[in-house]
Short mmCIF file of C-alpha atoms in Angstrom, two decimals:
data_model
loop_
_atom_site.label_atom_id
_atom_site.label_comp_id
_atom_site.label_asym_id
_atom_site.label_seq_id
_atom_site.Cartn_x
_atom_site.Cartn_y
_atom_site.Cartn_z
CA ALA A 20 4.08 -23.86 -88.36
CA GLN A 21 5.92 -22.12 -85.57
CA SER A 22 9.61 -22.86 -85.19
CA VAL A 23 12.76 -21.82 -83.36
CA ALA A 24 16.39 -22.11 -84.31
CA GLN A 25 19.45 -22.33 -82.11
CA PRO A 26 22.38 -21.36 -84.31
CA GLU A 27 25.11 -22.65 -81.98
CA ASP A 28 25.60 -26.33 -81.19
CA GLN A 29 28.03 -25.50 -78.42
CA VAL A 30 28.91 -22.54 -76.23
CA ASN A 31 32.02 -22.50 -74.07
CA VAL A 32 32.63 -19.87 -71.41
CA ALA A 33 34.83 -19.42 -68.38
CA GLU A 34 33.24 -19.40 -64.95
CA GLY A 35 32.29 -15.89 -63.92
CA ASN A 36 31.92 -14.64 -67.49
CA PRO A 37 28.59 -13.73 -69.06
CA LEU A 38 26.72 -16.54 -70.77
CA THR A 39 24.49 -16.09 -73.80
CA VAL A 40 22.60 -18.85 -75.61
CA LYS A 41 21.00 -17.72 -78.84
CA CYS A 42 17.54 -18.47 -80.17
CA THR A 43 15.60 -17.04 -83.09
CA TYR A 44 11.96 -17.70 -83.84
CA SER A 45 9.60 -17.83 -86.77
CA VAL A 46 5.92 -17.51 -85.91
CA SER A 47 2.66 -16.21 -87.21
CA GLY A 48 0.97 -14.14 -84.58
CA ASN A 49 2.23 -13.61 -81.06
CA PRO A 50 4.93 -16.03 -79.93
CA TYR A 51 4.84 -18.04 -76.74
CA LEU A 52 8.53 -18.77 -76.12
CA PHE A 53 10.24 -20.97 -73.56
CA TRP A 54 13.67 -22.00 -72.36
CA TYR A 55 14.40 -25.39 -70.84
CA VAL A 56 17.62 -26.88 -69.46
CA GLN A 57 18.54 -30.56 -69.41
CA TYR A 58 21.27 -32.05 -67.23
CA PRO A 59 22.77 -35.42 -68.17
CA ASN A 60 20.30 -38.30 -67.88
CA ARG A 61 17.58 -35.99 -66.57
CA GLY A 62 14.36 -34.55 -67.86
CA LEU A 63 13.92 -30.98 -69.06
CA GLN A 64 13.61 -28.26 -66.44
CA PHE A 65 11.57 -25.16 -67.18
CA LEU A 66 13.65 -21.97 -66.90
CA LEU A 67 11.40 -19.18 -68.13
CA LYS A 68 8.78 -18.14 -70.65
CA TYR A 69 7.68 -15.13 -72.64
CA ILE A 70 3.96 -14.68 -73.25
CA THR A 71 3.49 -10.95 -73.37
CA GLY A 72 4.59 -7.88 -71.46
CA ASP A 73 8.14 -6.93 -70.52
CA ASN A 74 10.77 -7.86 -73.05
CA LEU A 75 13.17 -8.91 -70.30
CA VAL A 76 12.00 -12.09 -68.63
CA LYS A 77 13.59 -13.33 -65.43
CA GLY A 78 13.68 -17.02 -64.66
CA SER A 79 15.19 -19.68 -62.44
CA TYR A 80 18.83 -20.01 -61.34
CA GLY A 81 19.70 -16.41 -62.25
CA PHE A 82 18.81 -16.76 -65.94
CA GLU A 83 16.97 -14.16 -67.95
CA ALA A 84 15.96 -13.85 -71.56
CA GLU A 85 15.41 -10.88 -73.79
CA PHE A 86 12.57 -10.90 -76.29
CA ASN A 87 13.41 -8.82 -79.36
CA LYS A 88 10.58 -8.54 -81.84
CA SER A 89 12.50 -6.68 -84.53
CA GLN A 90 15.26 -9.29 -84.56
CA THR A 91 12.86 -12.20 -83.86
CA SER A 92 15.18 -13.37 -81.12
CA PHE A 93 14.82 -14.72 -77.61
CA HIS A 94 18.36 -15.10 -76.27
CA LEU A 95 19.01 -16.65 -72.88
CA LYS A 96 21.50 -14.85 -70.66
CA LYS A 97 23.24 -15.14 -67.35
CA PRO A 98 25.55 -12.37 -66.12
CA SER A 99 28.02 -14.68 -64.37
CA ALA A 100 28.17 -18.34 -65.39
CA LEU A 101 28.81 -21.19 -62.97
CA VAL A 102 30.40 -24.56 -63.67
CA SER A 103 27.07 -26.08 -62.59
CA ASP A 104 25.36 -24.31 -65.52
CA SER A 105 27.01 -26.79 -67.88
CA ALA A 106 24.09 -28.55 -69.54
CA LEU A 107 22.00 -28.81 -72.70
CA TYR A 108 19.67 -25.87 -73.32
CA PHE A 109 16.55 -25.93 -75.47
CA CYS A 110 14.58 -23.02 -76.78
CA ALA A 111 10.95 -23.82 -77.66
CA VAL A 112 7.87 -22.15 -79.09
CA ARG A 113 4.28 -23.12 -78.61
CA ASP A 114 2.94 -24.52 -81.87
CA ASP A 115 -0.79 -25.13 -81.54
CA TYR A 116 -1.06 -27.62 -78.66
CA LYS A 117 2.58 -28.66 -78.59
CA LEU A 118 6.09 -27.34 -78.14
CA SER A 119 8.40 -27.03 -81.10
CA PHE A 120 11.97 -27.32 -79.83
CA GLY A 121 15.22 -26.04 -81.22
CA ALA A 122 18.06 -28.50 -81.77
CA GLY A 123 19.65 -27.61 -78.46
CA THR A 124 22.88 -25.89 -77.40
CA THR A 125 25.43 -27.59 -75.20
CA VAL A 126 26.90 -25.16 -72.70
CA THR A 127 30.25 -25.90 -71.08
CA VAL A 128 31.46 -23.63 -68.32
CA ARG A 129 35.11 -24.20 -67.46
CA ALA A 130 36.52 -23.49 -64.01
CA ASP B 23 8.74 -32.31 -54.06
CA ALA B 24 8.49 -34.73 -56.94
CA MET B 25 5.84 -33.45 -59.34
CA VAL B 26 6.21 -35.68 -62.40
CA ILE B 27 7.51 -39.12 -61.57
CA GLN B 28 8.68 -41.72 -64.03
CA ASN B 29 9.37 -45.36 -63.30
CA PRO B 30 11.65 -47.04 -63.83
CA ARG B 31 14.50 -44.62 -64.50
CA TYR B 32 16.35 -47.25 -66.50
CA GLN B 33 14.71 -50.10 -68.37
CA VAL B 34 16.37 -52.88 -70.33
CA THR B 35 14.22 -55.02 -72.59
CA GLN B 36 14.83 -57.57 -75.27
CA PHE B 37 14.16 -57.08 -78.94
CA GLY B 38 10.46 -57.74 -79.54
CA LYS B 39 9.51 -58.07 -75.87
CA PRO B 40 6.68 -55.72 -74.83
CA VAL B 41 7.58 -53.07 -72.31
CA THR B 42 5.58 -50.52 -70.31
CA LEU B 43 6.87 -47.25 -68.95
CA SER B 44 5.03 -45.43 -66.20
CA CYS B 45 4.40 -41.76 -65.44
CA SER B 46 2.52 -40.20 -62.55
CA GLN B 47 1.91 -36.60 -61.56
CA THR B 48 0.92 -34.78 -58.40
CA LEU B 49 0.04 -31.52 -60.18
CA ASN B 50 -3.51 -32.48 -61.15
CA HIS B 51 -2.81 -31.25 -64.67
CA ASN B 52 -5.23 -31.96 -67.47
CA VAL B 53 -2.65 -32.75 -70.12
CA MET B 54 -0.01 -35.47 -70.16
CA TYR B 55 2.54 -35.89 -72.95
CA TRP B 56 4.99 -38.59 -74.00
CA TYR B 57 8.18 -37.68 -75.81
CA GLN B 58 11.00 -39.71 -77.31
CA GLN B 59 14.49 -38.21 -77.13
CA LYS B 60 17.51 -39.72 -78.84
CA SER B 61 21.17 -38.81 -78.31
CA SER B 62 20.75 -35.29 -76.92
CA GLN B 63 18.45 -34.37 -79.79
CA ALA B 64 15.31 -32.33 -79.32
CA PRO B 65 12.44 -34.30 -77.77
CA LYS B 66 9.92 -35.65 -80.27
CA LEU B 67 6.27 -35.70 -79.26
CA LEU B 68 4.66 -39.12 -79.60
CA PHE B 69 1.16 -38.37 -78.29
CA HIS B 70 -0.71 -36.62 -75.55
CA TYR B 71 -3.84 -36.92 -73.47
CA TYR B 72 -6.14 -34.04 -72.75
CA ASP B 73 -8.09 -35.47 -69.85
CA LYS B 74 -9.23 -38.81 -71.32
CA ASP B 75 -8.98 -37.67 -74.91
CA PHE B 76 -6.05 -39.38 -76.66
CA ASN B 77 -4.21 -37.47 -79.41
CA ASN B 78 -1.68 -39.31 -81.53
CA GLU B 79 0.95 -37.55 -83.62
CA ALA B 80 0.70 -38.43 -87.29
CA ASP B 81 4.20 -39.90 -87.50
CA THR B 82 4.11 -41.97 -84.30
CA PRO B 83 4.54 -45.66 -85.17
CA ASP B 84 1.71 -48.05 -84.32
CA ASN B 85 4.18 -49.89 -82.12
CA PHE B 86 3.68 -47.16 -79.52
CA GLN B 87 0.49 -47.07 -77.48
CA SER B 88 -0.62 -45.21 -74.38
CA ARG B 89 -3.12 -45.50 -71.57
CA ARG B 90 -4.36 -43.00 -69.04
CA PRO B 91 -6.52 -44.77 -66.47
CA ASN B 92 -6.96 -41.66 -64.30
CA THR B 93 -5.75 -38.05 -64.01
CA SER B 94 -2.56 -38.98 -62.19
CA PHE B 95 -1.20 -41.85 -64.25
CA CYS B 96 -0.20 -42.37 -67.84
CA PHE B 97 1.55 -45.36 -69.41
CA LEU B 98 3.61 -45.82 -72.55
CA ASP B 99 3.43 -49.29 -74.07
CA ILE B 100 5.89 -50.41 -76.71
CA ARG B 101 4.44 -53.55 -78.21
CA SER B 102 7.49 -54.91 -80.00
CA PRO B 103 10.59 -52.85 -79.26
CA GLY B 104 13.21 -52.62 -81.95
CA LEU B 105 16.82 -51.51 -81.61
CA GLY B 106 15.79 -48.14 -83.01
CA ASP B 107 13.45 -47.58 -80.08
CA ALA B 108 16.32 -47.28 -77.63
CA ALA B 109 16.02 -43.74 -76.32
CA MET B 110 15.11 -41.56 -73.37
CA TYR B 111 11.34 -41.38 -72.91
CA LEU B 112 10.08 -38.23 -71.27
CA CYS B 113 6.70 -37.66 -69.70
CA ALA B 114 5.44 -34.10 -69.29
CA THR B 115 2.32 -32.39 -68.03
CA SER B 116 0.66 -29.04 -68.47
CA ARG B 117 -2.41 -27.50 -66.91
CA GLU B 118 -4.00 -26.69 -70.22
CA ARG B 119 -3.12 -26.88 -73.90
CA PHE B 120 -3.99 -23.43 -75.13
CA SER B 121 -3.99 -21.01 -72.24
CA ASP B 122 -1.20 -18.78 -70.98
CA ARG B 123 -0.53 -21.28 -68.19
CA TYR B 124 0.92 -23.62 -70.70
CA GLU B 125 4.45 -24.47 -69.59
CA GLN B 126 5.17 -28.16 -69.58
CA TYR B 127 6.69 -29.86 -66.57
CA PHE B 128 8.90 -32.82 -67.34
CA GLY B 129 9.68 -35.95 -65.43
CA PRO B 130 13.26 -37.24 -65.09
CA GLY B 131 12.82 -39.64 -67.98
CA THR B 132 13.21 -43.37 -68.48
CA ARG B 133 16.21 -44.53 -70.46
CA LEU B 134 15.25 -47.57 -72.49
CA THR B 135 17.87 -50.01 -73.73
CA VAL B 136 16.91 -52.71 -76.23
CA THR B 137 19.17 -55.76 -76.42
#
């Protein structure tokens, strides 16, 4: 089965600083990787995906993710974090017909 | 532009009293999914429809049922809610299950409280 892991439960950064949310994957074959964000009492919003092609994927709200095959990682990044980026972030991998999610990382951006 | 709509956003039901949650989509996607999410945990897939074809996850309790009367609508029925069924229920859609155009689009969720 395909799986992802998010090693950090929480990430705290100051506004204006770079933000990184880590994700590693374990797959057989080529991975289809995704990042979603969830604000309190809301559904998940799609941020970006990696299917094939460029290792640097650009997504919504200024986020990007870097696919690294040798390190089996797909870290989410934002050069300058905003207070409004505070939310719960999920990494996911396509596993047959469904998504296998990581446990989630809570991001807090302090003013 | 609401794409995946869930009603109601908040639902309170009594222990053992059947409840139905509703999901509709304007994307004309073939696949509709229902997830259960507890306490900021990862969403857990309950089942999905590919067109009219219902696909249940092996560990989904029999207490949970679903209906998809047409492409746009899908319902989650909980026949006898228990306290452990209190959760956020998320509906999602995708165009296909196996193609590159696979990303799932989620509704805002329905938070179910069981008293």
